[in-house]
Amino acid sequence: MRAPIGNFDVVRPAAECLDELPPPVADAVRDWSGSVPVEQLLHVDSDPEKADTAVFAETYGPGLLEASANCVVVVGKRGQESTLAACVVLSTTRADVNGTVRRHLGVRKASFAPMDRAVGETGMEYGGITPLGLPPGWPLLVDAAVIDTPYVVIGSGRRRGKLLIPGKALAELPGATVLEGLGG
């Protein structure tokens, strides 16, 4: 099987390699019910030492930098209350945490969650966090530009391997809200 983007030696439907995904991601793939057929969610094997976006794109093919998206965990605070959320933006942009994210969450302060909290709460590896399989009830903020990308490269929940998924499928994930200008 060939990937719709990039140059990968091993490409399989994500549903056929659930054992290579952390439990929350495997569960999300297994329970997939979006309008995009689950067969269009692909898993590509990749070197975990080349998981960082720029190196990944350089290694696995032209055009991947523009088609890659980062999923970052943020924490919003208002008084003693805190809210965890995930943001997905194209890798060529940065999440507008202090503006768009803060306003959307209705919090006084928003910042990137500490690594240990992001990893602990998601059950995923740092550098591989993905919007598939986030904890129930989490807001998932997705930049509109990601939705418009035919196939987007996102983490698989682990540093080894990535998911290739039609961008429009991310709008249907639990808790998803599509926002213009989230990635600035």
Coordinates of C-alpha atoms in Angstrom, one line a residue:
M1 CA 0.0 0.0 0.0
R2 CA 1.2 3.5 -0.8
A3 CA 0.6 6.5 1.3
P4 CA -1.3 9.4 -0.3
I5 CA 1.6 11.7 0.8
G6 CA 5.2 11.1 1.7
N7 CA 7.6 8.2 1.1
F8 CA 7.1 5.4 3.6
D9 CA 8.2 1.8 3.5
V10 CA 5.4 0.5 5.7
V11 CA 1.9 1.9 5.3
R12 CA -1.2 0.1 6.7
P13 CA -4.7 1.0 7.7
A14 CA -4.6 2.1 11.4
A15 CA -7.3 -0.5 12.2
E16 CA -4.9 -3.3 11.2
C17 CA -2.1 -2.2 13.6
L18 CA -4.0 -1.5 16.9
D19 CA -1.2 -3.2 18.8
E20 CA 1.2 -0.5 17.7
L21 CA -0.9 2.3 19.1
P22 CA -1.3 3.2 22.8
P23 CA -4.6 2.0 24.3
P24 CA -6.6 5.3 24.0
V25 CA -5.6 5.7 20.4
A26 CA -6.3 2.1 19.5
D27 CA -9.7 2.4 21.2
A28 CA -10.5 5.5 19.1
V29 CA -9.6 3.8 15.9
R30 CA -11.5 0.6 16.9
D31 CA -14.6 2.6 17.7
W32 CA -14.3 5.0 14.7
S33 CA -17.7 6.2 13.5
G34 CA -17.0 9.3 11.5
S35 CA -18.1 10.0 7.9
V36 CA -14.6 9.3 6.7
P37 CA -14.2 5.5 6.3
V38 CA -11.9 4.0 8.9
E39 CA -9.9 2.5 6.1
Q40 CA -8.7 6.0 5.2
L41 CA -7.0 6.4 8.6
L42 CA -3.5 5.1 7.9
H43 CA -0.5 4.3 10.1
V44 CA 3.0 4.8 8.7
D45 CA 6.1 3.4 10.4
S46 CA 8.7 5.9 11.1
D47 CA 12.0 6.2 13.1
P48 CA 11.3 7.6 16.6
E49 CA 14.5 9.5 16.4
K50 CA 13.1 11.4 13.4
A51 CA 9.7 12.2 15.0
D52 CA 10.2 15.9 15.3
T53 CA 8.3 17.6 12.5
A54 CA 11.1 19.3 10.5
V55 CA 13.4 16.2 10.6
F56 CA 10.4 13.9 9.8
A57 CA 9.5 16.0 6.8
E58 CA 13.0 16.1 5.5
T59 CA 13.4 12.3 6.0
Y60 CA 10.0 11.1 4.6
G61 CA 9.3 13.4 1.7
P62 CA 8.6 16.8 0.2
G63 CA 5.3 18.4 1.1
L64 CA 5.1 16.8 4.5
L65 CA 6.0 19.9 6.4
E66 CA 2.9 21.7 5.0
A67 CA 0.8 18.6 5.6
S68 CA 1.9 18.0 9.2
A69 CA -0.1 19.1 12.2
N70 CA 0.9 19.3 15.8
C71 CA -1.4 18.4 18.7
V72 CA -0.5 20.4 21.8
V73 CA -2.1 20.1 25.3
V74 CA -2.9 23.3 27.0
V75 CA -4.2 24.2 30.4
G76 CA -6.5 27.1 31.0
K77 CA -7.0 28.5 34.5
R78 CA -9.7 30.7 36.1
G79 CA -9.2 31.0 39.8
Q80 CA -8.6 27.6 41.3
E81 CA -10.2 25.8 38.4
S82 CA -8.2 24.4 35.5
T83 CA -9.3 23.0 32.1
L84 CA -7.2 20.8 29.9
A85 CA -7.7 21.0 26.2
A86 CA -5.9 19.9 23.0
C87 CA -5.2 22.2 20.0
V88 CA -4.4 21.0 16.5
V89 CA -2.6 23.4 14.2
L90 CA -0.5 23.0 11.0
S91 CA 3.2 22.6 11.9
T92 CA 4.0 25.7 10.0
T93 CA 2.0 27.7 12.5
R94 CA 1.8 28.1 16.3
A95 CA -1.3 27.7 18.4
D96 CA -2.6 31.2 19.6
V97 CA -2.7 30.1 23.2
N98 CA -2.9 33.5 24.8
G99 CA -5.6 34.8 22.4
T100 CA -7.9 32.4 20.6
V101 CA -7.5 29.5 23.0
R102 CA -7.8 31.6 26.1
R103 CA -11.0 33.3 24.8
H104 CA -12.6 30.1 23.6
L105 CA -12.0 28.3 26.9
G106 CA -13.3 31.3 28.9
V107 CA -10.2 31.3 31.1
R108 CA -8.0 34.1 32.5
K109 CA -4.8 32.4 31.6
A110 CA -3.8 29.6 29.2
S111 CA -0.5 28.0 28.7
F112 CA 1.1 24.8 27.4
A113 CA 0.6 22.0 29.8
P114 CA 3.7 20.6 31.5
M115 CA 5.1 17.6 29.7
D116 CA 4.5 15.2 32.6
R117 CA 0.9 16.3 32.9
A118 CA 0.2 16.1 29.2
V119 CA 1.7 12.6 29.0
G120 CA 0.0 11.4 32.2
E121 CA -3.5 12.7 31.3
T122 CA -3.5 11.5 27.7
G123 CA -1.7 8.1 28.1
M124 CA 0.4 9.0 25.1
E125 CA 4.1 9.6 24.6
Y126 CA 5.6 13.1 24.5
G127 CA 6.2 14.1 20.8
G128 CA 3.4 11.7 19.6
I129 CA 0.3 13.1 21.2
T130 CA -2.6 12.9 18.8
P131 CA -6.2 14.2 18.8
L132 CA -7.5 10.6 18.5
G133 CA -8.2 9.1 21.9
L134 CA -8.1 12.2 24.0
P135 CA -9.7 11.8 27.5
P136 CA -13.5 12.2 27.5
G137 CA -14.8 15.7 27.9
W138 CA -11.7 17.5 26.7
P139 CA -12.2 20.4 24.3
L140 CA -10.4 19.8 21.0
L141 CA -9.7 23.0 19.2
V142 CA -8.8 22.4 15.5
D143 CA -7.6 25.2 13.2
A144 CA -9.7 25.5 10.1
A145 CA -6.6 25.2 7.9
V146 CA -6.1 21.6 9.2
I147 CA -9.6 20.6 8.2
D148 CA -8.9 21.9 4.7
T149 CA -5.8 19.7 4.3
P150 CA -6.6 16.6 2.1
Y151 CA -4.4 14.3 4.3
V152 CA -2.7 15.5 7.4
V153 CA 0.2 13.9 9.3
I154 CA -0.4 13.7 13.0
G155 CA 1.1 11.8 15.9
S156 CA 0.1 8.2 16.6
G157 CA 0.3 8.5 20.4
R158 CA 3.9 7.2 20.2
R159 CA 7.0 8.7 18.8
R160 CA 7.4 5.7 16.5
G161 CA 4.8 5.9 13.7
K162 CA 2.5 8.6 12.5
L163 CA -1.2 8.7 11.4
L164 CA -2.2 10.0 8.0
I165 CA -5.8 11.1 8.1
P166 CA -8.1 13.3 6.0
G167 CA -8.1 16.7 7.6
K168 CA -11.9 16.9 7.6
A169 CA -12.1 13.8 9.8
L170 CA -10.7 15.8 12.7
A171 CA -13.7 18.0 12.8
E172 CA -15.8 15.0 13.8
L173 CA -13.7 13.9 16.7
P174 CA -15.3 14.1 20.2
G175 CA -15.2 17.6 21.6
A176 CA -14.0 19.1 18.4
T177 CA -14.5 22.8 17.6
V178 CA -13.1 24.2 14.3
L179 CA -11.7 27.7 14.8
E180 CA -10.4 30.2 12.2
G181 CA -7.1 31.7 13.2
L182 CA -6.2 29.2 15.9
G183 CA -2.8 28.7 14.2
G184 CA -1.1 32.0 13.8

